[in-house]
Amino acid sequence: MMKKIIMMNKIILLMLVLALGLVTNRTNADFTFGTPTNLEPPVNTQDSDGSPHISPDGLSLYFSSGRLGGSGGADLWVSTKETTDENWGTPVN
């Protein structure tokens, strides 16, 4: 299991790679973690998604994936959103 912790506006966003799936988790007010949330399609698929990285502004999610539409093997993909409260958009290779 790989963990990446990023500080964004006093909220820690925890990205976990569990069995090549992407989940997210935010801290509670007391800095304990709640229940992880699966990012689900269109971001999380059954195509070996992993190695997540969130941009400093929290609006772009970069990850590797073996999904269709790439160049073959593990390609770099990015999913974006307009605000941090929105769901992630369809990833682009």
PDB file of C-alpha atoms in Angstrom:
ATOM      1  CA  MET A   1       0.000   0.000   0.000  1.00  0.00           C
ATOM      2  CA  MET A   2       1.321   3.444  -0.931  1.00  0.00           C
ATOM      3  CA  LYS A   3       0.154   6.635   0.792  1.00  0.00           C
ATOM      4  CA  LYS A   4       0.472  10.200  -0.410  1.00  0.00           C
ATOM      5  CA  ILE A   5      -0.553  13.007   1.957  1.00  0.00           C
ATOM      6  CA  ILE A   6      -1.057  16.507   0.590  1.00  0.00           C
ATOM      7  CA  MET A   7      -1.954  19.631   2.632  1.00  0.00           C
ATOM      8  CA  MET A   8      -4.648  21.713   0.916  1.00  0.00           C
ATOM      9  CA  ASN A   9      -6.166  24.686   2.761  1.00  0.00           C
ATOM     10  CA  LYS A  10      -5.695  23.024   6.163  1.00  0.00           C
ATOM     11  CA  ILE A  11      -7.358  19.822   4.929  1.00  0.00           C
ATOM     12  CA  ILE A  12      -5.240  16.761   4.411  1.00  0.00           C
ATOM     13  CA  LEU A  13      -6.226  14.707   1.405  1.00  0.00           C
ATOM     14  CA  LEU A  14      -5.060  11.116   1.621  1.00  0.00           C
ATOM     15  CA  MET A  15      -4.682   9.166  -1.593  1.00  0.00           C
ATOM     16  CA  LEU A  16      -4.345   5.423  -1.204  1.00  0.00           C
ATOM     17  CA  VAL A  17      -3.491   2.890  -3.820  1.00  0.00           C
ATOM     18  CA  LEU A  18      -5.133  -0.344  -2.728  1.00  0.00           C
ATOM     19  CA  ALA A  19      -4.992  -3.249  -5.154  1.00  0.00           C
ATOM     20  CA  LEU A  20      -4.408  -0.746  -7.965  1.00  0.00           C
ATOM     21  CA  GLY A  21      -7.587   1.179  -7.148  1.00  0.00           C
ATOM     22  CA  LEU A  22      -7.810   4.876  -6.296  1.00  0.00           C
ATOM     23  CA  VAL A  23      -9.626   6.089  -3.178  1.00  0.00           C
ATOM     24  CA  THR A  24      -9.688   9.422  -1.377  1.00  0.00           C
ATOM     25  CA  ASN A  25     -10.077  10.343   2.269  1.00  0.00           C
ATOM     26  CA  ARG A  26     -10.170  13.682   4.099  1.00  0.00           C
ATOM     27  CA  THR A  27      -9.383  14.350   7.711  1.00  0.00           C
ATOM     28  CA  ASN A  28     -12.081  15.137  10.226  1.00  0.00           C
ATOM     29  CA  ALA A  29     -11.851  18.269  12.407  1.00  0.00           C
ATOM     30  CA  ASP A  30      -9.834  16.283  14.983  1.00  0.00           C
ATOM     31  CA  PHE A  31      -7.416  15.086  12.232  1.00  0.00           C
ATOM     32  CA  THR A  32      -8.685  11.515  12.314  1.00  0.00           C
ATOM     33  CA  PHE A  33      -9.533   9.928   8.982  1.00  0.00           C
ATOM     34  CA  GLY A  34     -13.057   9.039   7.930  1.00  0.00           C
ATOM     35  CA  THR A  35     -14.080   6.184   5.664  1.00  0.00           C
ATOM     36  CA  PRO A  36     -12.186   6.054   2.332  1.00  0.00           C
ATOM     37  CA  THR A  37     -14.275   6.844  -0.752  1.00  0.00           C
ATOM     38  CA  ASN A  38     -13.681   5.041  -4.042  1.00  0.00           C
ATOM     39  CA  LEU A  39     -13.118   7.529  -6.867  1.00  0.00           C
ATOM     40  CA  GLU A  40     -15.191   5.296  -9.186  1.00  0.00           C
ATOM     41  CA  PRO A  41     -15.470   5.677 -12.980  1.00  0.00           C
ATOM     42  CA  PRO A  42     -14.584   7.601 -14.995  1.00  0.00           C
ATOM     43  CA  VAL A  43     -11.398   7.941 -12.890  1.00  0.00           C
ATOM     44  CA  ASN A  44     -11.132   4.544 -11.213  1.00  0.00           C
ATOM     45  CA  THR A  45     -11.559   1.562 -13.534  1.00  0.00           C
ATOM     46  CA  GLN A  46     -10.475  -2.076 -13.662  1.00  0.00           C
ATOM     47  CA  ASP A  47      -7.533  -1.102 -15.889  1.00  0.00           C
ATOM     48  CA  SER A  48      -4.639  -0.932 -13.397  1.00  0.00           C
ATOM     49  CA  ASP A  49      -5.079   2.680 -12.232  1.00  0.00           C
ATOM     50  CA  GLY A  50      -2.467   3.905  -9.758  1.00  0.00           C
ATOM     51  CA  SER A  51       0.334   6.331  -8.806  1.00  0.00           C
ATOM     52  CA  PRO A  52      -1.986   9.281  -8.049  1.00  0.00           C
ATOM     53  CA  HIS A  53      -0.789  12.864  -7.673  1.00  0.00           C
ATOM     54  CA  ILE A  54      -3.026  15.883  -7.026  1.00  0.00           C
ATOM     55  CA  SER A  55      -1.996  19.345  -8.226  1.00  0.00           C
ATOM     56  CA  PRO A  56      -1.349  21.973  -5.507  1.00  0.00           C
ATOM     57  CA  ASP A  57      -4.685  23.695  -6.262  1.00  0.00           C
ATOM     58  CA  GLY A  58      -6.572  20.381  -5.930  1.00  0.00           C
ATOM     59  CA  LEU A  59      -8.142  20.685  -9.390  1.00  0.00           C
ATOM     60  CA  SER A  60      -6.079  18.160 -11.370  1.00  0.00           C
ATOM     61  CA  LEU A  61      -5.502  14.485 -10.600  1.00  0.00           C
ATOM     62  CA  TYR A  62      -2.617  12.823 -12.461  1.00  0.00           C
ATOM     63  CA  PHE A  63      -2.317   9.028 -12.436  1.00  0.00           C
ATOM     64  CA  SER A  64      -1.054   6.085 -14.456  1.00  0.00           C
ATOM     65  CA  SER A  65      -3.408   3.627 -16.109  1.00  0.00           C
ATOM     66  CA  GLY A  66      -3.413   0.775 -18.586  1.00  0.00           C
ATOM     67  CA  ARG A  67      -6.893   1.741 -19.828  1.00  0.00           C
ATOM     68  CA  LEU A  68      -7.950   1.795 -23.464  1.00  0.00           C
ATOM     69  CA  GLY A  69      -7.179   4.973 -25.380  1.00  0.00           C
ATOM     70  CA  GLY A  70      -3.588   5.248 -24.248  1.00  0.00           C
ATOM     71  CA  SER A  71      -0.351   4.446 -26.045  1.00  0.00           C
ATOM     72  CA  GLY A  72      -0.029   1.022 -24.437  1.00  0.00           C
ATOM     73  CA  GLY A  73       1.166  -0.081 -21.031  1.00  0.00           C
ATOM     74  CA  ALA A  74       0.908   2.360 -18.124  1.00  0.00           C
ATOM     75  CA  ASP A  75       0.189   5.816 -19.570  1.00  0.00           C
ATOM     76  CA  LEU A  76      -0.114   9.187 -17.818  1.00  0.00           C
ATOM     77  CA  TRP A  77      -3.697  10.438 -17.491  1.00  0.00           C
ATOM     78  CA  VAL A  78      -5.185  13.609 -15.987  1.00  0.00           C
ATOM     79  CA  SER A  79      -8.676  14.249 -14.648  1.00  0.00           C
ATOM     80  CA  THR A  80      -9.746  17.801 -13.806  1.00  0.00           C
ATOM     81  CA  LYS A  81     -12.559  19.662 -12.092  1.00  0.00           C
ATOM     82  CA  GLU A  82     -13.566  23.332 -11.814  1.00  0.00           C
ATOM     83  CA  THR A  83     -13.801  23.426  -7.992  1.00  0.00           C
ATOM     84  CA  THR A  84     -12.616  21.145  -5.205  1.00  0.00           C
ATOM     85  CA  ASP A  85     -16.252  20.319  -4.357  1.00  0.00           C
ATOM     86  CA  GLU A  86     -17.011  18.809  -7.784  1.00  0.00           C
ATOM     87  CA  ASN A  87     -16.491  15.240  -8.997  1.00  0.00           C
ATOM     88  CA  TRP A  88     -13.504  14.430 -11.188  1.00  0.00           C
ATOM     89  CA  GLY A  89     -14.041  14.726 -14.944  1.00  0.00           C
ATOM     90  CA  THR A  90     -13.306  12.163 -17.639  1.00  0.00           C
ATOM     91  CA  PRO A  91      -9.541  11.498 -17.713  1.00  0.00           C
ATOM     92  CA  VAL A  92      -7.502  12.583 -20.751  1.00  0.00           C
ATOM     93  CA  ASN A  93      -4.306  10.891 -21.969  1.00  0.00           C
TER      94      ASN A  93
END
